[in-house]
PDB file of C-alpha atoms and ligand atoms in Angstrom:
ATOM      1  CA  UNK A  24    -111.153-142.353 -64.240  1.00  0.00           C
ATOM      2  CA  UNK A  25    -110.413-145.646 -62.684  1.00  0.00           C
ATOM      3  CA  UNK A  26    -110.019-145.884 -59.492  1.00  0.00           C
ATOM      4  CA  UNK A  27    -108.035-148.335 -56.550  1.00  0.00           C
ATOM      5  CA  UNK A  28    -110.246-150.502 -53.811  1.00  0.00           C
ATOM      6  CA  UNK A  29    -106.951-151.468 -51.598  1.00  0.00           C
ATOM      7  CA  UNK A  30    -107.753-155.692 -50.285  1.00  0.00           C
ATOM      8  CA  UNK A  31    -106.690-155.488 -46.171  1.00  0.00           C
ATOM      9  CA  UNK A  32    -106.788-159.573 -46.121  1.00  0.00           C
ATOM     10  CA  UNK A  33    -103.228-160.265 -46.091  1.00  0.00           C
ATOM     11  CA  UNK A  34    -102.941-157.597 -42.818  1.00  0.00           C
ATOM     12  CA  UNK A  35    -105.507-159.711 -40.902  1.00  0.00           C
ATOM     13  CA  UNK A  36    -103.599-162.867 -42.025  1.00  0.00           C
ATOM     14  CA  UNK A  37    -100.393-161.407 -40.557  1.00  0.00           C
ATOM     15  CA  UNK A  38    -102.124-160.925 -36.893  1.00  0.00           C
ATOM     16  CA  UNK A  39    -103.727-164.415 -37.319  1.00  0.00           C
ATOM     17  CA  UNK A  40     -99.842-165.483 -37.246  1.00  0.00           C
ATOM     18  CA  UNK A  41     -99.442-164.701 -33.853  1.00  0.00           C
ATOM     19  CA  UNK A  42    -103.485-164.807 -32.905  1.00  0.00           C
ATOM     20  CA  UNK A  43    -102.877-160.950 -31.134  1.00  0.00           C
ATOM     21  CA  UNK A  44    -103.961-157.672 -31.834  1.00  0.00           C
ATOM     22  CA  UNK A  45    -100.767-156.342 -34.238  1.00  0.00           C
ATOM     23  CA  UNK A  46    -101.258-155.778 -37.307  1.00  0.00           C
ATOM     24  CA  UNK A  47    -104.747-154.256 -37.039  1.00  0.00           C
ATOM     25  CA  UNK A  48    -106.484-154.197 -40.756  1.00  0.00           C
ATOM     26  CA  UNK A  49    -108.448-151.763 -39.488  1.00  0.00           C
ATOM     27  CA  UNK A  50    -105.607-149.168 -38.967  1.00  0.00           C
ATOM     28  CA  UNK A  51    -104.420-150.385 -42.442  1.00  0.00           C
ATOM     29  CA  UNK A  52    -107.463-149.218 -44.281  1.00  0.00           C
ATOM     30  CA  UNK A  53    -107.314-145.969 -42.652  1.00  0.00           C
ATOM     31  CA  UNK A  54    -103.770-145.292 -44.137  1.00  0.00           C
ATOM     32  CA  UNK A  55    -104.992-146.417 -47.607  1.00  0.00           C
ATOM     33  CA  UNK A  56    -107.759-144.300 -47.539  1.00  0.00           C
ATOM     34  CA  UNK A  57    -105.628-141.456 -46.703  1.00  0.00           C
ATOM     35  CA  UNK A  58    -103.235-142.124 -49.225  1.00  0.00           C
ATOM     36  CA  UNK A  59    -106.369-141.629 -52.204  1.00  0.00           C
ATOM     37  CA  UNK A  60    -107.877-145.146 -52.002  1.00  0.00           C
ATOM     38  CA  UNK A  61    -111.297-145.279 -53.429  1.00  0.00           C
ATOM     39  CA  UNK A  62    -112.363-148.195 -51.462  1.00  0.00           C
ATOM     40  CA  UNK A  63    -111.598-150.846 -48.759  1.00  0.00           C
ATOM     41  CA  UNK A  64    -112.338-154.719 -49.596  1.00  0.00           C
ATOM     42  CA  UNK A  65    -112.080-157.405 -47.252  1.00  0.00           C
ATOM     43  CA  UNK A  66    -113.391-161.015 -47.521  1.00  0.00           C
ATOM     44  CA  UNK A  67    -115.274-162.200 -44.712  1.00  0.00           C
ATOM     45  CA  UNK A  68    -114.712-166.028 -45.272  1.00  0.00           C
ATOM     46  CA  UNK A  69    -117.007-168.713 -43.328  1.00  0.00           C
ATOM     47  CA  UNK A  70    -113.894-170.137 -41.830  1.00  0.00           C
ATOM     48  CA  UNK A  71    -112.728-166.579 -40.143  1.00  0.00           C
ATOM     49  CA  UNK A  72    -109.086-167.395 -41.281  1.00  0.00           C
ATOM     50  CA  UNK A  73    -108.134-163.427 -41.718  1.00  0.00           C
ATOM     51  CA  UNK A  74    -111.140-161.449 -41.345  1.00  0.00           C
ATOM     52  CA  UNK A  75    -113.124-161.207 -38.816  1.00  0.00           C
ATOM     53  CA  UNK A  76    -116.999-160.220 -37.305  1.00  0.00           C
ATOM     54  CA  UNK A  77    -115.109-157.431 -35.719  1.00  0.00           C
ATOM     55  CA  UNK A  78    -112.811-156.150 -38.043  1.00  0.00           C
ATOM     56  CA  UNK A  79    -115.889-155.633 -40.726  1.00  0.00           C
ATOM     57  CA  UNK A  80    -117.932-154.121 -37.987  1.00  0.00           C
ATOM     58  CA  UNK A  81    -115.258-151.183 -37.512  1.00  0.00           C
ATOM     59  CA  UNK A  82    -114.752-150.651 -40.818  1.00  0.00           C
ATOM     60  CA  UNK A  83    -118.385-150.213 -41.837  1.00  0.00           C
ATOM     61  CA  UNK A  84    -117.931-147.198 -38.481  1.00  0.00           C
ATOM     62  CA  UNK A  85    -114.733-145.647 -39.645  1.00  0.00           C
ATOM     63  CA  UNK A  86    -114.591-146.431 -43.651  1.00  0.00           C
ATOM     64  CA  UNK A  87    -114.892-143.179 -45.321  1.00  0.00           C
ATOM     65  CA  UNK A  88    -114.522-143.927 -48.619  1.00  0.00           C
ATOM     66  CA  UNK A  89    -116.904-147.435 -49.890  1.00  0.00           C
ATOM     67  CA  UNK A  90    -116.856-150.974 -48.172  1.00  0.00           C
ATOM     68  CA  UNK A  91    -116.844-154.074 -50.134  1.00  0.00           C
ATOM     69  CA  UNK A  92    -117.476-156.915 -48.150  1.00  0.00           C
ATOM     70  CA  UNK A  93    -116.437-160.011 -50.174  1.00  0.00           C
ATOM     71  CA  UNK A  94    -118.283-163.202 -49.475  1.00  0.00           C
ATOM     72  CA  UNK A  95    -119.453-166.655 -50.293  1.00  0.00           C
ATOM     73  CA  UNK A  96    -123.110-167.210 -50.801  1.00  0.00           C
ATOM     74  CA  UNK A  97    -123.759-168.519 -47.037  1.00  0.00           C
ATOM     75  CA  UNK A  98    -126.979-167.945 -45.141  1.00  0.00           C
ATOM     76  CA  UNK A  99    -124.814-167.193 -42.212  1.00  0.00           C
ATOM     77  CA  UNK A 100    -122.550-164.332 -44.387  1.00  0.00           C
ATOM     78  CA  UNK A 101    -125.183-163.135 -45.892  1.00  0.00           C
ATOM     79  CA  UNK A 102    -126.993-162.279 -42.663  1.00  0.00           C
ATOM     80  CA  UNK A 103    -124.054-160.718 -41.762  1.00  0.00           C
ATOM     81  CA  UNK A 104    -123.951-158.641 -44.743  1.00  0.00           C
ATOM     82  CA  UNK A 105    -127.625-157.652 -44.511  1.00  0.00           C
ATOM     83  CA  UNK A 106    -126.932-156.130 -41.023  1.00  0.00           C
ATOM     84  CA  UNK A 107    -123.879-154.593 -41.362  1.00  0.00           C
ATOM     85  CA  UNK A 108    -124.570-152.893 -44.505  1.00  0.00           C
ATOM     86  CA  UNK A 109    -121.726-152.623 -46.513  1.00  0.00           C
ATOM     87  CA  UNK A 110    -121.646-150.174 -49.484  1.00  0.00           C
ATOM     88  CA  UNK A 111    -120.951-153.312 -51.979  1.00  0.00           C
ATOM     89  CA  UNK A 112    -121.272-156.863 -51.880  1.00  0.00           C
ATOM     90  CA  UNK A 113    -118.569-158.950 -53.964  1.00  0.00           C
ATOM     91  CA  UNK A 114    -119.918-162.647 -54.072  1.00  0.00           C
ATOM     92  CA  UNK A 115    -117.115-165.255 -54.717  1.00  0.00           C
ATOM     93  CA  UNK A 116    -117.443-168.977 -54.570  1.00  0.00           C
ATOM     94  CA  UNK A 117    -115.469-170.221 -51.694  1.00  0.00           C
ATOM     95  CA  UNK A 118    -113.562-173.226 -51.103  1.00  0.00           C
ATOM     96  CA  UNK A 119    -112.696-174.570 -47.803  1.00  0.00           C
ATOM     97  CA  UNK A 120    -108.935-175.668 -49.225  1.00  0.00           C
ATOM     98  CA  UNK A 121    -108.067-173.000 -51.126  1.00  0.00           C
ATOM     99  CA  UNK A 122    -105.461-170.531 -50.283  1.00  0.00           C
ATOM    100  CA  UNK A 123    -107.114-167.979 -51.853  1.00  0.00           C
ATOM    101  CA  UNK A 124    -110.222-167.413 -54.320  1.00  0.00           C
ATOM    102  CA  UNK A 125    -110.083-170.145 -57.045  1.00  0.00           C
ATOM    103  CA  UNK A 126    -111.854-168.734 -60.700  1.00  0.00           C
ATOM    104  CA  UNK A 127    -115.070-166.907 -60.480  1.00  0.00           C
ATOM    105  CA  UNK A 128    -118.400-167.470 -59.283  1.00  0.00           C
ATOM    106  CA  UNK A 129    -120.772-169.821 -61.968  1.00  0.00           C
ATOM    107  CA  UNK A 130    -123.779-167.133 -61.654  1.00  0.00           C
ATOM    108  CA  UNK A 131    -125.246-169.095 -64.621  1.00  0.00           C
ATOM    109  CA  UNK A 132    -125.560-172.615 -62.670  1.00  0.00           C
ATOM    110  CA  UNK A 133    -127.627-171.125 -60.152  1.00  0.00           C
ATOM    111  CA  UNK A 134    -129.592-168.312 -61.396  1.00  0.00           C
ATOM    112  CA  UNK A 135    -132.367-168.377 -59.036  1.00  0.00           C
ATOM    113  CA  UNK A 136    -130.066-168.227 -55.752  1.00  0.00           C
ATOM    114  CA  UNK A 137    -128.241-165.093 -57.020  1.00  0.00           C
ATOM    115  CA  UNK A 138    -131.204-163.198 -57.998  1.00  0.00           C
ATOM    116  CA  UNK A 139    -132.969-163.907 -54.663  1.00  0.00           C
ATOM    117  CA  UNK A 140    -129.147-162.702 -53.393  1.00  0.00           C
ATOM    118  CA  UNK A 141    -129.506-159.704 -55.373  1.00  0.00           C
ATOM    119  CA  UNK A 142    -133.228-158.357 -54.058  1.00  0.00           C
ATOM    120  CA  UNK A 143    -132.039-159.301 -50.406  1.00  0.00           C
ATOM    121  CA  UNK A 144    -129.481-157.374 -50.615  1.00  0.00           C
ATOM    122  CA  UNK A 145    -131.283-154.551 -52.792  1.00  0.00           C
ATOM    123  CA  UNK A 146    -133.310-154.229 -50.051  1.00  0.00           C
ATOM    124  CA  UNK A 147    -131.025-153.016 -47.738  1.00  0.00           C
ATOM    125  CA  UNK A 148    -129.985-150.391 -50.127  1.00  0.00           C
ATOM    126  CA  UNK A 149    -126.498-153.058 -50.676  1.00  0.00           C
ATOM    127  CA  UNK A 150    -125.041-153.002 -53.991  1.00  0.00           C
ATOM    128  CA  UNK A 151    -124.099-156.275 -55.972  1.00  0.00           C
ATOM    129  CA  UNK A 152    -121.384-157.223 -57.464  1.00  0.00           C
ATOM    130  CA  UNK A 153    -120.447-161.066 -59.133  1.00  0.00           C
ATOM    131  CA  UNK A 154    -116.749-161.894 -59.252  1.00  0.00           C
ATOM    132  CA  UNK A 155    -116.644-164.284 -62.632  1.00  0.00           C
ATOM    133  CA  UNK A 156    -114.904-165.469 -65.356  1.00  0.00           C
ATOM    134  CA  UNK A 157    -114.899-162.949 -68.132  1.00  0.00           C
ATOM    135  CA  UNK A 158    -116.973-165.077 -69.981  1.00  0.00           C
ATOM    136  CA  UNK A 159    -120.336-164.268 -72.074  1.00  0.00           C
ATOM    137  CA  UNK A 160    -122.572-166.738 -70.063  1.00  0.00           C
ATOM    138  CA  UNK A 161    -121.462-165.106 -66.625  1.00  0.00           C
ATOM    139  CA  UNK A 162    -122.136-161.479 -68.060  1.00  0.00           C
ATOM    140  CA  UNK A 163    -125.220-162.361 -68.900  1.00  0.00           C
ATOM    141  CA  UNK A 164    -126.532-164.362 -66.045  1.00  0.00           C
ATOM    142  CA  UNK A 165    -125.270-161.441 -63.824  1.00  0.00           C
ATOM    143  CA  UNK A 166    -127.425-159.542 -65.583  1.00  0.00           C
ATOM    144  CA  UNK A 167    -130.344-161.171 -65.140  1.00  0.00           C
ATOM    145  CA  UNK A 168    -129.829-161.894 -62.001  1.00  0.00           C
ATOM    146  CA  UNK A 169    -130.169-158.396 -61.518  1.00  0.00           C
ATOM    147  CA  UNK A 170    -126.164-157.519 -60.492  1.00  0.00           C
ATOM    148  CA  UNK A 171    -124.950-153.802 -60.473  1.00  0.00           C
ATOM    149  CA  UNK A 172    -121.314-154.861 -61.169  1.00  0.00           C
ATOM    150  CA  UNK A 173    -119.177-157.368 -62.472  1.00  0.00           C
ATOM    151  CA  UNK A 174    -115.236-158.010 -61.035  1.00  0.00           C
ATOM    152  CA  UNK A 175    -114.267-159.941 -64.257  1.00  0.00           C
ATOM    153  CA  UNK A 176    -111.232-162.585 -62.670  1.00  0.00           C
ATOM    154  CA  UNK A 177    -107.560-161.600 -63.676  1.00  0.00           C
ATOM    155  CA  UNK A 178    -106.217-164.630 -62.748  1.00  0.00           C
ATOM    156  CA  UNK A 179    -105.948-166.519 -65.414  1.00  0.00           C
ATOM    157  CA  UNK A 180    -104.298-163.440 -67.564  1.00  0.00           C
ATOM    158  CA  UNK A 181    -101.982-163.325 -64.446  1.00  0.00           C
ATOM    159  CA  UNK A 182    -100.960-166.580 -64.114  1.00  0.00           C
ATOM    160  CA  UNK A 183    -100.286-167.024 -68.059  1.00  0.00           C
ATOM    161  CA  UNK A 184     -96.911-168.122 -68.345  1.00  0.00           C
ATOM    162  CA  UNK A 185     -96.217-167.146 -72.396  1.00  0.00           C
ATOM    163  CA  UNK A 186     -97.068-164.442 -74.479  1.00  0.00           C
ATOM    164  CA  UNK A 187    -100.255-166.148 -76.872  1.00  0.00           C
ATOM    165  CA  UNK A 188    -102.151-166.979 -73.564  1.00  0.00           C
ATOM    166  CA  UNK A 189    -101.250-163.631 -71.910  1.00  0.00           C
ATOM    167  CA  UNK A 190    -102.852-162.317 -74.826  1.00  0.00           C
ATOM    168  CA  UNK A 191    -105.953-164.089 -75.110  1.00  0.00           C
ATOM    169  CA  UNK A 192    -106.363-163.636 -71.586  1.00  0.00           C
ATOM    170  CA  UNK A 193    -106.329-159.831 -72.273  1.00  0.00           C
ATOM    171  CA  UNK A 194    -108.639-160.260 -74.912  1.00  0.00           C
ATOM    172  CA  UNK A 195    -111.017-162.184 -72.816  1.00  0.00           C
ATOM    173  CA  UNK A 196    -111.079-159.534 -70.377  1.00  0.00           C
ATOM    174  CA  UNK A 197    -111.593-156.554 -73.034  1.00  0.00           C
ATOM    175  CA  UNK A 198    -114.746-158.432 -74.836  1.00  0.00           C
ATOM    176  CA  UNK A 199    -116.201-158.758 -71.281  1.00  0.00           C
ATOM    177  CA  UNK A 200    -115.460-155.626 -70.605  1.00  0.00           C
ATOM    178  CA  UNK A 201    -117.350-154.492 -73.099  1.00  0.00           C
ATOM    179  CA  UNK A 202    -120.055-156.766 -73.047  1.00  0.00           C
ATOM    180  CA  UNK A 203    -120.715-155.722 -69.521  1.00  0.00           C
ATOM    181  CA  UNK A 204    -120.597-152.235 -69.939  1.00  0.00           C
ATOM    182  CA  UNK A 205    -122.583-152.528 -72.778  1.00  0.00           C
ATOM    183  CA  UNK A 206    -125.490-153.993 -71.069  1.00  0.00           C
ATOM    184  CA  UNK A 207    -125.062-151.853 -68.320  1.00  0.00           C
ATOM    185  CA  UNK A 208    -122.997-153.405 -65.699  1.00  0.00           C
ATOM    186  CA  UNK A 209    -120.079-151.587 -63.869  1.00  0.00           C
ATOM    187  CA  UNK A 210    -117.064-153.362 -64.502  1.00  0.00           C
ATOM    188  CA  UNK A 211    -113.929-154.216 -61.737  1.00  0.00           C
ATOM    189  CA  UNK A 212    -111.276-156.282 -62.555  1.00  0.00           C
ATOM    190  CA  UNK A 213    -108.890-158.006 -59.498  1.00  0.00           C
ATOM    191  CA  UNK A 214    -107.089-161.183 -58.455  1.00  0.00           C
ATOM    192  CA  UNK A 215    -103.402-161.254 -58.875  1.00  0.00           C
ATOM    193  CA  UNK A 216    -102.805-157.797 -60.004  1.00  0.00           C
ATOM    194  CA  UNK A 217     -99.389-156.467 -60.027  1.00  0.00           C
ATOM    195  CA  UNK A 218     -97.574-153.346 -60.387  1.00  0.00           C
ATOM    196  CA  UNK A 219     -96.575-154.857 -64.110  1.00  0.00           C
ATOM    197  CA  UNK A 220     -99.202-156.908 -64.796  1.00  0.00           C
ATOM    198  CA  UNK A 221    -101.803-153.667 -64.441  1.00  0.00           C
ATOM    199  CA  UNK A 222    -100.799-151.539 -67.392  1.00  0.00           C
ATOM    200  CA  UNK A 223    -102.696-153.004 -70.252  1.00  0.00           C
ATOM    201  CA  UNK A 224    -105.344-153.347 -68.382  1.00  0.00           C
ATOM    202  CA  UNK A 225    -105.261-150.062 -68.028  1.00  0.00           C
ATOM    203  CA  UNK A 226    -105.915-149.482 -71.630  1.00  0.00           C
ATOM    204  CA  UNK A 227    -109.633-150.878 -71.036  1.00  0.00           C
ATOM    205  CA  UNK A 228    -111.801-148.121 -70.893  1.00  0.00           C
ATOM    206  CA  UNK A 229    -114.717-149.929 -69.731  1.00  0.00           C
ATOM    207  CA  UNK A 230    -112.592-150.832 -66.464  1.00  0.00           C
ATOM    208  CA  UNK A 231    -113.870-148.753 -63.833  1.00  0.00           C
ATOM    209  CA  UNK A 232    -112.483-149.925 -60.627  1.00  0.00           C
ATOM    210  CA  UNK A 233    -109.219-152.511 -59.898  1.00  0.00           C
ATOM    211  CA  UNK A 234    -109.858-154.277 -56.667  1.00  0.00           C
ATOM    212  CA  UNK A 235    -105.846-154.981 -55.375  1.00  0.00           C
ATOM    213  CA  UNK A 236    -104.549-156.947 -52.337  1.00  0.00           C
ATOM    214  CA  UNK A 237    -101.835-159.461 -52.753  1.00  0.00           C
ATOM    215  CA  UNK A 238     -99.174-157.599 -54.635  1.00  0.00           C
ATOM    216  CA  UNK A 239     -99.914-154.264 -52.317  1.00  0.00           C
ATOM    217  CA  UNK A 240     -99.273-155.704 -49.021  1.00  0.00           C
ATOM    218  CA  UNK A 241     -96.155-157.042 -50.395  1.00  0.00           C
ATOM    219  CA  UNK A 242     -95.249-153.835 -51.525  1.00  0.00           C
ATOM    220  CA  UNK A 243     -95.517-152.048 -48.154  1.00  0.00           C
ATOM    221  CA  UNK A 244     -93.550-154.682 -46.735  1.00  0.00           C
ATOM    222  CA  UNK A 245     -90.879-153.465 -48.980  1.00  0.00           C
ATOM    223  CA  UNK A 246     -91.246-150.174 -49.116  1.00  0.00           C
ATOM    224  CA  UNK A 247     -91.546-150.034 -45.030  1.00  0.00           C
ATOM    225  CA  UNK A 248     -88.873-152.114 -43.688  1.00  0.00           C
ATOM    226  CA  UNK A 249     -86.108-149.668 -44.053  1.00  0.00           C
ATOM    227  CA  UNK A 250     -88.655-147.130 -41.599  1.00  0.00           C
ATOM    228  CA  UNK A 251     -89.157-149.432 -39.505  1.00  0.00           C
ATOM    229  CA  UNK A 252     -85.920-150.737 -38.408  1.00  0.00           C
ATOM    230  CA  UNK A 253     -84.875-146.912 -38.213  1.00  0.00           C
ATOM    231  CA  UNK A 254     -87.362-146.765 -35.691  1.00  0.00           C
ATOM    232  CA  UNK A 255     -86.952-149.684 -33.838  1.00  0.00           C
ATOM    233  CA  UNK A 256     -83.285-148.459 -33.453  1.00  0.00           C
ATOM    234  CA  UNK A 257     -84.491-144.704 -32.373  1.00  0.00           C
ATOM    235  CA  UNK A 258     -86.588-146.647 -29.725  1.00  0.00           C
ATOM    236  CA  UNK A 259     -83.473-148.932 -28.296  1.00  0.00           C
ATOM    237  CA  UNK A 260     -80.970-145.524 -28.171  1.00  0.00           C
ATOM    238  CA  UNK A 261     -83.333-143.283 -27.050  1.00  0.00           C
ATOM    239  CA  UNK A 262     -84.581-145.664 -23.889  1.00  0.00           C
ATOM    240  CA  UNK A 263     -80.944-146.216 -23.112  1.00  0.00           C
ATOM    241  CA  UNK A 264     -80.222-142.816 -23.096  1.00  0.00           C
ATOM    242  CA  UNK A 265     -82.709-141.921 -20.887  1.00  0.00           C
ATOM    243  CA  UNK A 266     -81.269-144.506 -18.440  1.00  0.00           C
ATOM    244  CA  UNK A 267     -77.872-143.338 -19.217  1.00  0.00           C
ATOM    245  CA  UNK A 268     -76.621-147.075 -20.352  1.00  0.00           C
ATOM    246  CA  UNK A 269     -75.636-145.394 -24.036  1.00  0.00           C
ATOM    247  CA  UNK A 270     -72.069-145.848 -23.425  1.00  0.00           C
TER     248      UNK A 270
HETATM  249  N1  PXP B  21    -110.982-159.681 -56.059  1.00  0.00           N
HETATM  250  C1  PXP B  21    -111.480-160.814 -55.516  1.00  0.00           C
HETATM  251  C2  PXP B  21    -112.896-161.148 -55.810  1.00  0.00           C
HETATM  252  C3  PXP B  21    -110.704-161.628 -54.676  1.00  0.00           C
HETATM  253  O1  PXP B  21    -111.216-162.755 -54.155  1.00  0.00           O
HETATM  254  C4  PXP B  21    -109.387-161.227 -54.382  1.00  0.00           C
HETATM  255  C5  PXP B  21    -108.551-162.022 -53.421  1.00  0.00           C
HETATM  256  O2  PXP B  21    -109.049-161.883 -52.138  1.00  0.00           O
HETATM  257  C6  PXP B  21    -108.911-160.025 -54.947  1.00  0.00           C
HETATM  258  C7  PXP B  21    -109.715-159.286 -55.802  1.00  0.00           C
HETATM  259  C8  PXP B  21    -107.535-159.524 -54.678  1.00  0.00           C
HETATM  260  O3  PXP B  21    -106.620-160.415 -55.253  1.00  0.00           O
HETATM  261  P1  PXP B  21    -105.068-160.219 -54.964  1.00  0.00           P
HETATM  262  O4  PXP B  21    -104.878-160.406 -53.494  1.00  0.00           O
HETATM  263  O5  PXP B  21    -104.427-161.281 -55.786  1.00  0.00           O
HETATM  264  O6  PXP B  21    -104.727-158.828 -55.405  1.00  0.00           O
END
């Protein structure tokens, strides 16, 4: 069965709006988890522009389910990481610029780094998982790098704008697949997943786990506005009720 780890990111960058305490990711992650997620993610970038110190420490208290902390290969993360203890480590490259995560992590130009990555974080009883290109070279360098999982990148297949690329996209990410699983590796899949986009990847048996923010959020936005202006309403007639000023 494959199962849903629900991205609270875009929550945290709705409080940073105002810089208050509304809307708390925290409280997010809760709901998810009630509704049958399998797992929270949030990125923890070095730049604290969503997530914060805080908002990881509660979740590693109150997440039920599994945490995946995704980060950047920084001393100053990974120390974080090591004490906190999530259940899975997601390590992403990270660029200061970017809006969001920009193609996967090159596991293969650095080898030694990620395998001293992985044993730290072995260590601490962490599990590791490289976000990459669903390329052979990344597979394989994740592997000896000693990785328990690989989130192959969906971007590309989600940003291709005809049919032949959508397609070799989706055949990129089925060969991984199957590489990976083949040698052993769990296999995720995330970044820009949609509602449509989702199905045939679906069909990939070796997918295990889809790792889902962007297109989620958005969702709840739509599917919660209509609630929440009831009860904004509810709140304005039932005050002025109570003050009799319901004329
Ligand atoms: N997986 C990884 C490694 C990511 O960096 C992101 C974006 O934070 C996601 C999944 C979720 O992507 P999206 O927000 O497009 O669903």
């Amino acid at each position: 069965m494959k199962t849903l780890n629900v991205n609270i990111d875009h929550v945290a960058t709705i409080r940073e709006a105002r810089g208050g305490k509304e809307p708390d990711p925290v409280n997010a992650a809760l709901i998810a988890e009630l509704a049958g997620a399998s797992g929270i993610v949030c990125h923890l970038r070095e730049d604290r522009r969503h997530i914060h110190d805080r908002d990881v420490k509660i979740l590693r208290e109150v997440i039920q389910t599994k945490l995946d902390l995704e980060m950047a290969a920084h001393e100053e993360i990974i120390n974080i990481a090591l004490n906190i203890k999530p259940d899975l480590v997601t390590i992403v490259p990270e660029g200061r610029m970017e809006l969001t995560t920009e193609g996967g992590l090159d596991v293969a130009g650095n080898p030694e780094l990620f395998k001293s990555l992985v044993n730290r974080m072995h260590d601490k009883g962490i599990e590791v998982s490289f976000f990459v290109e669903p390329e052979q070279k990344q597979i394989d360098a994740s592997l000896k790098a000693g990785a328990d999982m690989v989130e192959l990148h969906t971007g590309t297949y989600a940003n291709a704008s005809d049919k032949n690329s959508l397609s070799n996209e989706l055949y990129r990410i089925k060969k991984s697949s199957t590489l990976a699983h083949n040698a052993g590796l769990k296999v995720a899949a995330g970044h820009g997943i949609n509602y449509i986009n989702i199905k045939p990847l679906c069909l990939i048996p070796e997918i295990i786990e889809f790792s889902i923010g962007h297109s989620l959020i958005s969702r709840a936005i739509h599917v919660g506005i209509e609630r929440a202006t009831r009860e904004m309403i509810d709140v304005i007639n039932t005050s002025t009720l109570h003050r009799g000023l319901n004329k």
